[in-house]
Coordinates of C-alpha atoms in Angstrom, one line a residue:
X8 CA 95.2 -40.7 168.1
X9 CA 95.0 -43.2 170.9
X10 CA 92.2 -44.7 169.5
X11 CA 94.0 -45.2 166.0
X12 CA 97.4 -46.6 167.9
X13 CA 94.9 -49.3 169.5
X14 CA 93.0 -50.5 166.4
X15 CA 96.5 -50.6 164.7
X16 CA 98.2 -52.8 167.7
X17 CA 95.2 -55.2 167.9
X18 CA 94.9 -55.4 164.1
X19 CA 98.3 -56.4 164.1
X20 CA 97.5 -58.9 166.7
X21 CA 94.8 -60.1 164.3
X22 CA 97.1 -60.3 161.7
X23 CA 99.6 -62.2 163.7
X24 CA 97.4 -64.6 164.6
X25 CA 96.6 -65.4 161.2
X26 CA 100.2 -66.0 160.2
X27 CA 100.8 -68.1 162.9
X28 CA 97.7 -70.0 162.7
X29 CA 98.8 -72.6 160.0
X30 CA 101.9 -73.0 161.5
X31 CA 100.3 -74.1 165.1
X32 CA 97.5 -76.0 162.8
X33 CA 100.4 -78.3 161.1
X34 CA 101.4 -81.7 162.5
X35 CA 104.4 -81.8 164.4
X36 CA 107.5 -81.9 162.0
X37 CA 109.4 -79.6 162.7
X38 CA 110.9 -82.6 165.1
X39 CA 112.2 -83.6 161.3
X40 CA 115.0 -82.8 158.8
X41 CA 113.0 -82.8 156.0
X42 CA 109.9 -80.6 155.9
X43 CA 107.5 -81.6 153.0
X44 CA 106.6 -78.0 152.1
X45 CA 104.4 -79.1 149.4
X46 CA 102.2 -81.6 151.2
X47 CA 101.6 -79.1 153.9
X48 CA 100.7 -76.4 151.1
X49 CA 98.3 -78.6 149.1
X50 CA 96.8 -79.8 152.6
X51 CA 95.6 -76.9 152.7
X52 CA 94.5 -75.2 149.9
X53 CA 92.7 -78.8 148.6
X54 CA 89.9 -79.9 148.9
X55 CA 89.2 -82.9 151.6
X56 CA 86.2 -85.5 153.3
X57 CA 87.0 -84.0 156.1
X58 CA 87.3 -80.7 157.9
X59 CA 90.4 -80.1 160.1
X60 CA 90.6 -78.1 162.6
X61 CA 93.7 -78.2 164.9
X62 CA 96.2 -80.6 166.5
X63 CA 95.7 -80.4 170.1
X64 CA 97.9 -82.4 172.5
X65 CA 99.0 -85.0 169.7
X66 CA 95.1 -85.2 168.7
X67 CA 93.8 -84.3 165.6
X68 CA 90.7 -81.9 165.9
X69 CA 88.4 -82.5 163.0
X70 CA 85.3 -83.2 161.7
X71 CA 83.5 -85.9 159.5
X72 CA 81.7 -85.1 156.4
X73 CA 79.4 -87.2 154.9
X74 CA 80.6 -89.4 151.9
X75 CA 77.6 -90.0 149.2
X76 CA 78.6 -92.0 146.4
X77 CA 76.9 -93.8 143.7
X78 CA 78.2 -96.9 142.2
X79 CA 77.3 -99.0 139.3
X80 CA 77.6 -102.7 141.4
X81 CA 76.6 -101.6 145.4
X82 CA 74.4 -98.3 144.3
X83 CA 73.7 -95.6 146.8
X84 CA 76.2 -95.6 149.7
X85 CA 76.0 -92.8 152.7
X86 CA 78.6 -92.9 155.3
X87 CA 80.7 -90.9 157.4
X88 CA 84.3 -90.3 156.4
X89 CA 85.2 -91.7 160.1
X90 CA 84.2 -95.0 158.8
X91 CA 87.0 -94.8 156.6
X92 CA 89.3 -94.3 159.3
X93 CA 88.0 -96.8 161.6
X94 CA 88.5 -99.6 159.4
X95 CA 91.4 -99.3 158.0
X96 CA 91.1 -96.9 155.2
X97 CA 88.3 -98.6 153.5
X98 CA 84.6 -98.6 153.8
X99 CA 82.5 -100.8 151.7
X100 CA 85.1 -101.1 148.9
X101 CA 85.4 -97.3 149.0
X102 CA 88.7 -95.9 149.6
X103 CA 90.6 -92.2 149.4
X104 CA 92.9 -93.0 146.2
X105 CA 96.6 -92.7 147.8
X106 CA 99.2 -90.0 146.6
X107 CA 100.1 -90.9 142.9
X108 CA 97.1 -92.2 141.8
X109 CA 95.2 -90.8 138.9
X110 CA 91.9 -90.0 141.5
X111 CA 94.4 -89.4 144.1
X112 CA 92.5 -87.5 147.0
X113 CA 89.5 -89.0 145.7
X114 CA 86.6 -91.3 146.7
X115 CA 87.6 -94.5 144.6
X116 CA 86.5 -98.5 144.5
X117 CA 87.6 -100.9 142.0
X118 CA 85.8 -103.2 139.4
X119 CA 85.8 -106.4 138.4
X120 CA 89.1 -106.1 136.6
X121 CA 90.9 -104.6 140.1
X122 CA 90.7 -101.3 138.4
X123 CA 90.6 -98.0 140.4
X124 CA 87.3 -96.2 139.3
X125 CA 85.8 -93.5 140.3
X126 CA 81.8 -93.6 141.8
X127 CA 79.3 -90.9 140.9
X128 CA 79.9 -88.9 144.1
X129 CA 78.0 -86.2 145.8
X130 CA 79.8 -86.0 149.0
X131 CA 79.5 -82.8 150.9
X132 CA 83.2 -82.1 150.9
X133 CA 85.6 -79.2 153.2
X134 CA 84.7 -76.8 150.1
X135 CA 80.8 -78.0 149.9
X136 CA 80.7 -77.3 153.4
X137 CA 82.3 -74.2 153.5
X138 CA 80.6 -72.8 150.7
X139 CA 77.0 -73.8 152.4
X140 CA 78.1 -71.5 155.7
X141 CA 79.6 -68.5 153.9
X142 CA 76.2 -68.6 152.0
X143 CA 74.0 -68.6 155.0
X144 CA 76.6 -65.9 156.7
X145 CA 75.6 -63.6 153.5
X146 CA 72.0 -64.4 153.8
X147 CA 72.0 -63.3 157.2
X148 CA 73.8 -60.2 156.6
X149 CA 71.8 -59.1 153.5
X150 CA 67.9 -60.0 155.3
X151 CA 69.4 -58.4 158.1
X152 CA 70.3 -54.9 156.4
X153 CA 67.2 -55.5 154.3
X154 CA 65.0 -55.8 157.3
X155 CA 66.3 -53.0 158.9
X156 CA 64.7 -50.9 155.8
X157 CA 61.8 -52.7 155.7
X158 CA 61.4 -51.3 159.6
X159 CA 62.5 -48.0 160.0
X160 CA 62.5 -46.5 156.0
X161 CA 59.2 -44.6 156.7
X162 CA 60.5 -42.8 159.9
X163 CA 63.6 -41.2 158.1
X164 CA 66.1 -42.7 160.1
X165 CA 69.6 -42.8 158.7
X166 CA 71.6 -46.2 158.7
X167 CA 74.2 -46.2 161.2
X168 CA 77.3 -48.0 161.5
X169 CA 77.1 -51.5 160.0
X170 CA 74.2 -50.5 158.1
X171 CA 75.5 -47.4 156.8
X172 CA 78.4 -49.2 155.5
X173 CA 76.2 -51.9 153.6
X174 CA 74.4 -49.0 151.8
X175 CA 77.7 -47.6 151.2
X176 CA 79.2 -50.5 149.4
X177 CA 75.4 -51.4 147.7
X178 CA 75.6 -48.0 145.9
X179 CA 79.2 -48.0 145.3
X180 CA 78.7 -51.0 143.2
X181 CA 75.5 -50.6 142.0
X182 CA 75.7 -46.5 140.8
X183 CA 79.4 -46.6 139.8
X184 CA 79.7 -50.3 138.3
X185 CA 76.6 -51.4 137.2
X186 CA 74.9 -48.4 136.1
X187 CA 77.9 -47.1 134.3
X188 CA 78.9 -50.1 132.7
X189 CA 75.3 -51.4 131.5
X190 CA 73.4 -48.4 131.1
X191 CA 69.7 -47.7 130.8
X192 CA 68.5 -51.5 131.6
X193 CA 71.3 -52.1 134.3
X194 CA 68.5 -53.2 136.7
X195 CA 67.9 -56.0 135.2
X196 CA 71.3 -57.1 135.8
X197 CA 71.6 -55.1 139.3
X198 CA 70.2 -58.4 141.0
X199 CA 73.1 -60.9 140.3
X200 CA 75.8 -58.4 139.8
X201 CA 75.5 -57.6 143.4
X202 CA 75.1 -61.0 144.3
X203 CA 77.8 -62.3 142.7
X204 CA 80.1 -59.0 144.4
X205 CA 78.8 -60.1 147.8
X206 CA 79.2 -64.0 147.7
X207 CA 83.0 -63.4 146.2
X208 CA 83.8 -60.7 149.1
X209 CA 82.2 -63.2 151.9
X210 CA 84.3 -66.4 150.5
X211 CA 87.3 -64.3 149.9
X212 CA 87.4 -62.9 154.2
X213 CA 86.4 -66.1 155.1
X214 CA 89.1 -68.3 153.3
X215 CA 91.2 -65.4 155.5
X216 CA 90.3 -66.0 159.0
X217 CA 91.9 -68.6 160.4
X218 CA 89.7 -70.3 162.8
X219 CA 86.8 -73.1 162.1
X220 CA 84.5 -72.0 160.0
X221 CA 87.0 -69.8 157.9
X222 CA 90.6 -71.1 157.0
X223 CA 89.2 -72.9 153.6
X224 CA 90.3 -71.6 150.2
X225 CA 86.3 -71.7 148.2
X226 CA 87.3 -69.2 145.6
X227 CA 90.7 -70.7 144.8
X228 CA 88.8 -74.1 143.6
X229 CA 88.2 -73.5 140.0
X230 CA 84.7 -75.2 140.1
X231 CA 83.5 -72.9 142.0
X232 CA 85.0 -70.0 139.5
X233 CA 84.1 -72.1 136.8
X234 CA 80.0 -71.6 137.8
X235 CA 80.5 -68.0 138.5
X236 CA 82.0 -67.4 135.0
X237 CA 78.8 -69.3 133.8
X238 CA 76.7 -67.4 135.3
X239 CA 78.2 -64.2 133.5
X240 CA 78.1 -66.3 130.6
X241 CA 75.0 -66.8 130.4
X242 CA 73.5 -63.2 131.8
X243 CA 76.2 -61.8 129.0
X244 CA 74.6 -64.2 125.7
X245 CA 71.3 -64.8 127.0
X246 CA 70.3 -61.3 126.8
X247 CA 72.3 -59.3 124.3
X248 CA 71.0 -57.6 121.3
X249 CA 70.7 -57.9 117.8
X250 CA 74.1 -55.8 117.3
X251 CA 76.1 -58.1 119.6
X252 CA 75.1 -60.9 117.2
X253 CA 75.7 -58.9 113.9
X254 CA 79.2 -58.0 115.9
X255 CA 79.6 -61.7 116.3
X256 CA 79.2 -63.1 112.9
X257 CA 79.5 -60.2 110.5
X258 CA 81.6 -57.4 112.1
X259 CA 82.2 -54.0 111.0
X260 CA 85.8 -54.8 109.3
X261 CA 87.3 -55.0 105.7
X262 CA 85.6 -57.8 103.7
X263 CA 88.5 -59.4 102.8
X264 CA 89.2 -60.6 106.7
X265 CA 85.1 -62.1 106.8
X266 CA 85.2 -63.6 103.0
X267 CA 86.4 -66.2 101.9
X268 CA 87.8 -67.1 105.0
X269 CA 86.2 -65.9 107.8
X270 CA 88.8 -65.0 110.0
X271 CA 87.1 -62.2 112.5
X272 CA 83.9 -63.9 112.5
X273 CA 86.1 -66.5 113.9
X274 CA 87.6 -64.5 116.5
X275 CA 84.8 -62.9 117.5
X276 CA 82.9 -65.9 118.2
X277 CA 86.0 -67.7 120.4
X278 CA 85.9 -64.4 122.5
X279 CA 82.5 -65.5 123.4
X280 CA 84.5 -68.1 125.7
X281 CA 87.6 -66.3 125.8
X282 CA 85.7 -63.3 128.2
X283 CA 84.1 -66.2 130.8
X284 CA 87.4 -68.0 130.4
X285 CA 89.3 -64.9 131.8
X286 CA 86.8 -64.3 134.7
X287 CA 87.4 -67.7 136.3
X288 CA 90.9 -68.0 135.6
X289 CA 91.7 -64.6 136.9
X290 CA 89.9 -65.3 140.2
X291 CA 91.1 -68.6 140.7
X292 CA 94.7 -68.0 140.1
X293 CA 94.7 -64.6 142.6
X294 CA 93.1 -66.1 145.3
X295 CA 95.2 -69.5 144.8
X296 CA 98.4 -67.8 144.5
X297 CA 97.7 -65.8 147.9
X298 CA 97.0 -68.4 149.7
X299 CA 99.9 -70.4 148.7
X300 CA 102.5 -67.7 149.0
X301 CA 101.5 -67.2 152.7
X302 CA 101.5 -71.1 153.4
X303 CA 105.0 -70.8 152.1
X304 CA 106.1 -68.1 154.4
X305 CA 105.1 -69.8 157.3
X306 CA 106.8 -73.0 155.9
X307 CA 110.0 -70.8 156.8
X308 CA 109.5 -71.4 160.7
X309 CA 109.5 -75.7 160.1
X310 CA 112.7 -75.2 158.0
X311 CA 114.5 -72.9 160.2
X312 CA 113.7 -75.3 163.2
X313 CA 116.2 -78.3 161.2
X314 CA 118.6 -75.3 161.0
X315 CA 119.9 -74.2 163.8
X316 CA 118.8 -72.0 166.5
X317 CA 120.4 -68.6 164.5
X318 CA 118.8 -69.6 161.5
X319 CA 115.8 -70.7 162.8
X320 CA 115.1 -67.5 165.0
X321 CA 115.9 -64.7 161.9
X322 CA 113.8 -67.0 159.6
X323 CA 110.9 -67.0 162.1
X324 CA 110.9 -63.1 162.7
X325 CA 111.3 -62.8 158.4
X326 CA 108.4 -65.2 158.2
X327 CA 106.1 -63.5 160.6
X328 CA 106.7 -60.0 158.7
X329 CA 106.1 -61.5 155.6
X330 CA 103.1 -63.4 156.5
X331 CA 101.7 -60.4 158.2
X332 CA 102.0 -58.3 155.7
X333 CA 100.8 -61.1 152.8
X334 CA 98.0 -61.1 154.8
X335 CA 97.3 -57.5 154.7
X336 CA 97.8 -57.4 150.8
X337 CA 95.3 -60.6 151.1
X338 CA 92.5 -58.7 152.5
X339 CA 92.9 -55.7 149.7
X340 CA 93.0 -58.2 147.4
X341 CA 90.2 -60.0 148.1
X342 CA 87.9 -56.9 147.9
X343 CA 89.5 -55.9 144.7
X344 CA 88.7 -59.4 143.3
X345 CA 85.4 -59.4 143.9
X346 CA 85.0 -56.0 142.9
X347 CA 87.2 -56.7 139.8
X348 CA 84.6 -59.6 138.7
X349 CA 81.8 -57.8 139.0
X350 CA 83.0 -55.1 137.0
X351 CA 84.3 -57.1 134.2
X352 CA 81.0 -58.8 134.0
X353 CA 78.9 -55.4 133.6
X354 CA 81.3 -54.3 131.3
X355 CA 80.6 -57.4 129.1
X356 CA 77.3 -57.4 129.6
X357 CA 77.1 -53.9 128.8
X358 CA 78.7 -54.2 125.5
X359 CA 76.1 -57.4 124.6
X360 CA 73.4 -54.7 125.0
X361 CA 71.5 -52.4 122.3
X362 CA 73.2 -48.8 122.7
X363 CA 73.3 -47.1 125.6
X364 CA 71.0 -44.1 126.4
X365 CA 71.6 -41.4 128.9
X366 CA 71.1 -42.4 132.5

């Protein structure tokens, strides 16, 4: 019991931590009577050419990504997004487009005409970046688990600890998801189901822990959403059967809704879309949303500050609860969006194969 009270108090501490985190991470305005809630918010949850860190002692912690742009009149141009900085907001005849813009956030340069166009860039972005480590982080972790097998399967030791918990959640998807859902040839499929389960669980923790490298938001950028749902798309069409097709384009329904007009043909084939479509809008908008509604919360401690010191000290406790405990719904939900995805995916894929035969 004293062991449980412990993990409790320093999970708390975790959690804490986490809620305060973007408040301490913000520049100092709470000097001010007007707190722009909504630039701190999007600060955040965007995308940037640049990683920040923290404000320490009136300096700002960050670090410079590279900038790779293409463009039609000066070609190839590689730079740091220091340079930027160091002269004056513009490198080159490259410049971030301001707030209002049509690019705005963007790596911009104008043409001939002094209009604002946008370069073929490249540039390894906060999100690039981020994506890049939380990849190598589940590399690690998977050719670590796998070469622990590889060592000790033929002297019938059983995984312990971290291990024993990767098996765990390896058969947990692959028996009660995969299997289920496709059927007889769910190993073909096995391979990037769990892949995608794995890289969506990694991104999801990550974008929750609050210190450099975690803190950035990968699955709430719909690009990256946007390729996953492709990827389903494609294992879902790609390698259906006959009957999906015959589904598809002559379905078992009355004649009158297939001839003359072909209205469930119709249907059918914009759920080809609609099913992709769903995956990346579901994930974006749930790990968007989360992110934003705890950004919020904390937002609560700058606007109590211009309030008084009443106000500001019962909006700071209410903020910290509530952060703490978005937090903890956070972390469920970003298990049960990954699992969610993956599970949607074999179901779809499952119902593009030839019938099912007993496993």
């Amino acid at each position: 019991m004293k062991r449980l009270y412990l993990i409790l108090i320093l999970l708390s501490g975790l959690l804490f931590t986490v809620a305060i985190y973007p408040v301490s991470a913000q520049e100092r305005v709470d000097n001010k009577e007007v707190v722009d809630v909504k630039g701190i918010v999007f600060e955040h949850i965007g995308d940037s050419y640049e990683w920040h860190i923290i404000n320490w002692r009136n300096t700002s912690v960050h670090i410079p990504l590279p900038v790779i742009v293409y463009s039609k009149t000066a070609g190839w141009n590689v730079f740091l997004s220091s340079r930027l900085k160091e002269n004056k907001g513009i490198y080159k005849g490259f410049y971030i487009a301001p707030t209002g813009s049509k690019y705005e956030g963007k790596i911009v340069e104008r043409d001939t005409q002094g209009e604002e166009i946008r370069p073929f860039d490249i540039s390894i972005t906060k999100v690039v970046l981020s994506l890049l480590v939380n990849s190598i982080i589940l590399l690690i972790i998977i050719l670590a688990v796998a070469r622990w097998y590889k060592k000790e399967s033929n002297e019938d030791k059983s995984p312990g600890k971290f291990i024993g918990f990767m098996e765990m959640l390896v058969m947990m998807i692959n028996d009660d998801v995969i299997k289920n859902n496709i059927g007889s040839n769910y190993r073909k499929f096995s391979p990037y189901l769990l892949t995608a389960f794995f890289f969506i669980l990694i991104n999801n923790f990550m974008g929750l822990i609050p210190l450099f490298p975690g803190g950035v938001n990968v699955t709430g950028n719909i690009a990256i959403t946007f390729i996953l749902a492709l990827c389903s798309f494609i294992a879902i069409n790609c390698f259906a059967g006959k009957h999906y097709w015959k589904d598809v384009f002559w379905p078992d329904v009355p004649m009158w809704l297939k001839v003359p007009i072909p209205m469930m043909p119709f249907v059918e084939f914009l759920s080809i879309f609609i099913k992709p479509f769903a995956l990346m809008v579901r994930l974006f908008a749930n790990m968007l949303s989360g992110h934003m509604a705890i950004l919020v919360l904390t937002c609560l401690i700058f606007i109590g500050a211009s309030l008084g010191p009443v106000l500001q000290g019962s909006l700071t406790v209410a903020s910290v609860l509530f952060s703490i405990f978005m937090n903890a719904l956070e972390v469920l939900v970003a298990f049960m969006q990954a699992y969610v995805f993956t599970m949607l995916s074999a179901v779809f894929i499952g119902l593009a194969q030839e019938e099912k035969e007993t496993v």
